[in-house]
PDB file of C-alpha atoms in Angstrom:
ATOM      1  CA  MET A   1      97.029 129.334 101.878  1.00 82.00           C
ATOM      2  CA  LEU A   2      94.552 126.586 101.205  1.00 85.00           C
ATOM      3  CA  ASP A   3      91.466 125.691 103.192  1.00 92.00           C
ATOM      4  CA  TRP A   4      92.848 122.214 103.825  1.00 92.00           C
ATOM      5  CA  ASN A   5      89.579 120.731 105.101  1.00 91.00           C
ATOM      6  CA  GLU A   6      87.662 121.916 102.041  1.00 93.00           C
ATOM      7  CA  TYR A   7      90.476 120.771  99.756  1.00 93.00           C
ATOM      8  CA  ARG A   8      90.442 117.303 101.363  1.00 93.00           C
ATOM      9  CA  LYS A   9      86.680 117.078 100.646  1.00 94.00           C
ATOM     10  CA  GLN A  10      87.197 118.160  97.027  1.00 95.00           C
ATOM     11  CA  LEU A  11      89.999 115.645  96.656  1.00 94.00           C
ATOM     12  CA  ALA A  12      87.800 112.839  98.010  1.00 95.00           C
ATOM     13  CA  THR A  13      85.149 113.728  95.415  1.00 95.00           C
ATOM     14  CA  GLY A  14      87.725 113.660  92.620  1.00 95.00           C
ATOM     15  CA  VAL A  15      89.185 110.346  93.775  1.00 95.00           C
ATOM     16  CA  LYS A  16      85.688 108.850  93.988  1.00 96.00           C
ATOM     17  CA  GLU A  17      85.052 109.888  90.403  1.00 96.00           C
ATOM     18  CA  ILE A  18      88.314 108.302  89.254  1.00 95.00           C
ATOM     19  CA  GLY A  19      87.347 105.153  91.164  1.00 95.00           C
ATOM     20  CA  GLN A  20      84.035 105.017  89.326  1.00 97.00           C
ATOM     21  CA  LEU A  21      85.648 105.533  85.934  1.00 96.00           C
ATOM     22  CA  SER A  22      88.681 103.337  86.561  1.00 96.00           C
ATOM     23  CA  PRO A  23      88.034 100.991  89.497  1.00 95.00           C
ATOM     24  CA  ASP A  24      91.145  98.872  88.899  1.00 97.00           C
ATOM     25  CA  THR A  25      93.344 101.958  89.202  1.00 95.00           C
ATOM     26  CA  LEU A  26      91.846 102.772  92.583  1.00 94.00           C
ATOM     27  CA  LYS A  27      92.060  99.118  93.715  1.00 95.00           C
ATOM     28  CA  GLY A  28      95.737  99.067  92.748  1.00 95.00           C
ATOM     29  CA  TYR A  29      96.396 102.263  94.690  1.00 92.00           C
ATOM     30  CA  ILE A  30      94.599 100.912  97.757  1.00 92.00           C
ATOM     31  CA  GLY A  31      96.689  97.734  97.533  1.00 93.00           C
ATOM     32  CA  LEU A  32      99.905  99.745  97.472  1.00 89.00           C
ATOM     33  CA  SER A  33      98.705 102.023 100.231  1.00 86.00           C
ATOM     34  CA  SER A  34      97.805  99.190 102.589  1.00 88.00           C
ATOM     35  CA  ALA A  35     100.859  97.005 101.907  1.00 86.00           C
ATOM     36  CA  GLY A  36     102.992  98.607 104.624  1.00 78.00           C
ATOM     37  CA  GLN A  37     100.281  98.172 107.220  1.00 83.00           C
ATOM     38  CA  LYS A  38     100.459  94.387 107.078  1.00 85.00           C
ATOM     39  CA  THR A  39     103.689  94.039 109.050  1.00 87.00           C
ATOM     40  CA  ASP A  40     103.261  97.288 111.012  1.00 87.00           C
ATOM     41  CA  LEU A  41     106.933  97.327 111.993  1.00 92.00           C
ATOM     42  CA  LEU A  42     107.083 101.114 111.934  1.00 94.00           C
ATOM     43  CA  GLY A  43     103.672 101.809 113.365  1.00 94.00           C
ATOM     44  CA  ALA A  44     100.972 103.997 111.903  1.00 95.00           C
ATOM     45  CA  LYS A  45     102.278 107.299 113.296  1.00 97.00           C
ATOM     46  CA  VAL A  46     105.807 106.825 111.932  1.00 97.00           C
ATOM     47  CA  ARG A  47     104.423 105.771 108.526  1.00 96.00           C
ATOM     48  CA  GLU A  48     102.347 108.965 108.425  1.00 97.00           C
ATOM     49  CA  LEU A  49     105.358 111.093 109.389  1.00 97.00           C
ATOM     50  CA  ILE A  50     107.331 109.475 106.572  1.00 97.00           C
ATOM     51  CA  ALA A  51     104.404 110.066 104.225  1.00 96.00           C
ATOM     52  CA  LEU A  52     104.410 113.759 105.149  1.00 96.00           C
ATOM     53  CA  ALA A  53     108.128 114.075 104.437  1.00 96.00           C
ATOM     54  CA  VAL A  54     107.635 112.349 101.088  1.00 95.00           C
ATOM     55  CA  ALA A  55     104.598 114.529 100.341  1.00 96.00           C
ATOM     56  CA  VAL A  56     106.742 117.621 100.774  1.00 94.00           C
ATOM     57  CA  THR A  57     109.510 116.296  98.525  1.00 93.00           C
ATOM     58  CA  ALA A  58     106.887 115.256  95.939  1.00 93.00           C
ATOM     59  CA  ARG A  59     105.161 118.658  96.258  1.00 92.00           C
ATOM     60  CA  CYS A  60     101.762 116.941  96.558  1.00 95.00           C
ATOM     61  CA  ASP A  61      99.072 119.044  98.237  1.00 95.00           C
ATOM     62  CA  GLY A  62      96.663 116.113  98.224  1.00 95.00           C
ATOM     63  CA  CYS A  63      99.195 113.959 100.056  1.00 95.00           C
ATOM     64  CA  ILE A  64      99.866 116.783 102.507  1.00 96.00           C
ATOM     65  CA  THR A  65      96.224 117.201 103.481  1.00 95.00           C
ATOM     66  CA  VAL A  66      95.490 113.483 103.784  1.00 95.00           C
ATOM     67  CA  HIS A  67      98.657 112.575 105.682  1.00 96.00           C
ATOM     68  CA  THR A  68      98.572 115.617 107.970  1.00 97.00           C
ATOM     69  CA  GLU A  69      95.137 114.600 109.185  1.00 96.00           C
ATOM     70  CA  ALA A  70      96.204 110.951 109.478  1.00 96.00           C
ATOM     71  CA  ALA A  71      99.406 111.804 111.385  1.00 97.00           C
ATOM     72  CA  ILE A  72      97.503 113.934 113.894  1.00 97.00           C
ATOM     73  CA  ARG A  73      94.852 111.224 114.335  1.00 97.00           C
ATOM     74  CA  ARG A  74      97.623 108.743 115.059  1.00 97.00           C
ATOM     75  CA  GLY A  75      99.077 110.961 117.769  1.00 98.00           C
ATOM     76  CA  ALA A  76     101.815 112.908 115.976  1.00 97.00           C
ATOM     77  CA  THR A  77     102.678 116.158 117.696  1.00 97.00           C
ATOM     78  CA  ARG A  78     103.498 119.440 115.967  1.00 97.00           C
ATOM     79  CA  GLU A  79     107.109 118.920 117.059  1.00 98.00           C
ATOM     80  CA  GLU A  80     107.267 115.428 115.531  1.00 98.00           C
ATOM     81  CA  ILE A  81     105.733 116.718 112.309  1.00 97.00           C
ATOM     82  CA  ALA A  82     108.248 119.583 112.220  1.00 97.00           C
ATOM     83  CA  GLU A  83     111.115 117.121 112.719  1.00 97.00           C
ATOM     84  CA  ALA A  84     109.868 114.922 109.866  1.00 97.00           C
ATOM     85  CA  LEU A  85     109.600 118.007 107.655  1.00 96.00           C
ATOM     86  CA  GLY A  86     113.136 118.946 108.663  1.00 96.00           C
ATOM     87  CA  VAL A  87     114.288 115.627 107.234  1.00 95.00           C
ATOM     88  CA  ALA A  88     112.432 116.387 103.992  1.00 95.00           C
ATOM     89  CA  ILE A  89     114.077 119.795 103.783  1.00 95.00           C
ATOM     90  CA  THR A  90     117.501 118.259 104.355  1.00 94.00           C
ATOM     91  CA  VAL A  91     116.925 115.620 101.681  1.00 92.00           C
ATOM     92  CA  ASN A  92     115.724 118.219  99.182  1.00 91.00           C
ATOM     93  CA  ALA A  93     118.795 120.355  99.795  1.00 93.00           C
ATOM     94  CA  GLY A  94     120.982 117.270  99.564  1.00 92.00           C
ATOM     95  CA  ALA A  95     119.269 116.192  96.368  1.00 90.00           C
ATOM     96  CA  ALA A  96     119.844 119.639  94.885  1.00 88.00           C
ATOM     97  CA  LEU A  97     123.529 119.371  95.785  1.00 91.00           C
ATOM     98  CA  VAL A  98     123.832 115.875  94.289  1.00 91.00           C
ATOM     99  CA  TYR A  99     122.039 116.883  91.094  1.00 89.00           C
ATOM    100  CA  SER A 100     124.145 120.017  90.874  1.00 92.00           C
ATOM    101  CA  ALA A 101     127.174 117.743  90.792  1.00 93.00           C
ATOM    102  CA  ARG A 102     125.484 115.789  88.000  1.00 91.00           C
ATOM    103  CA  VAL A 103     125.001 119.017  86.030  1.00 92.00           C
ATOM    104  CA  MET A 104     128.682 119.813  86.412  1.00 92.00           C
ATOM    105  CA  ASP A 105     129.478 116.302  85.171  1.00 92.00           C
ATOM    106  CA  ALA A 106     127.155 116.802  82.185  1.00 91.00           C
ATOM    107  CA  VAL A 107     128.864 120.120  81.407  1.00 90.00           C
ATOM    108  CA  LYS A 108     132.085 118.162  80.816  1.00 90.00           C
ATOM    109  CA  GLU A 109     130.359 116.178  78.049  1.00 89.00           C
ATOM    110  CA  TYR A 110     129.587 119.172  75.850  1.00 86.00           C
ATOM    111  CA  PRO A 111     132.139 120.988  73.724  1.00 78.00           C
ATOM    112  CA  ARG A 112     132.993 124.323  75.159  1.00 78.00           C
ATOM    113  CA  GLU A 113     132.434 127.283  72.923  1.00 75.00           C
ATOM    114  CA  PRO A 114     134.272 130.495  73.689  1.00 73.00           C
ATOM    115  CA  SER A 115     132.048 133.053  75.350  1.00 72.00           C
ATOM    116  CA  PRO A 116     131.800 136.540  73.895  1.00 74.00           C
ATOM    117  CA  HIS A 117     133.613 137.788  77.001  1.00 72.00           C
ATOM    118  CA  GLU A 118     136.784 135.823  76.252  1.00 66.00           C
TER     119      GLU A 118
END
């Protein structure tokens, strides 16, 4: 497993470098990141729990380390984090099922060639 604290430090260094080389990219990201905080209808803790679930579905280690720390700082418990991750797991399984149905639909579009076993 990763040393998440060290990884978060390395990530901050990399993001700083990108910000120096491409400041508008970083400004745009910060604008997107802070947009949901303006209304604060969900609250910071719920937003971080959602971010963790999305981080898992996006398979983003950087998002995981940043949003885990933020969720804990905003009062999320291990149980709340586990429940949010349970939602991510359910969605991923559901997405796999939905996209499996799409594959089966795509199979119908291709001419079927007899297999050597027929």
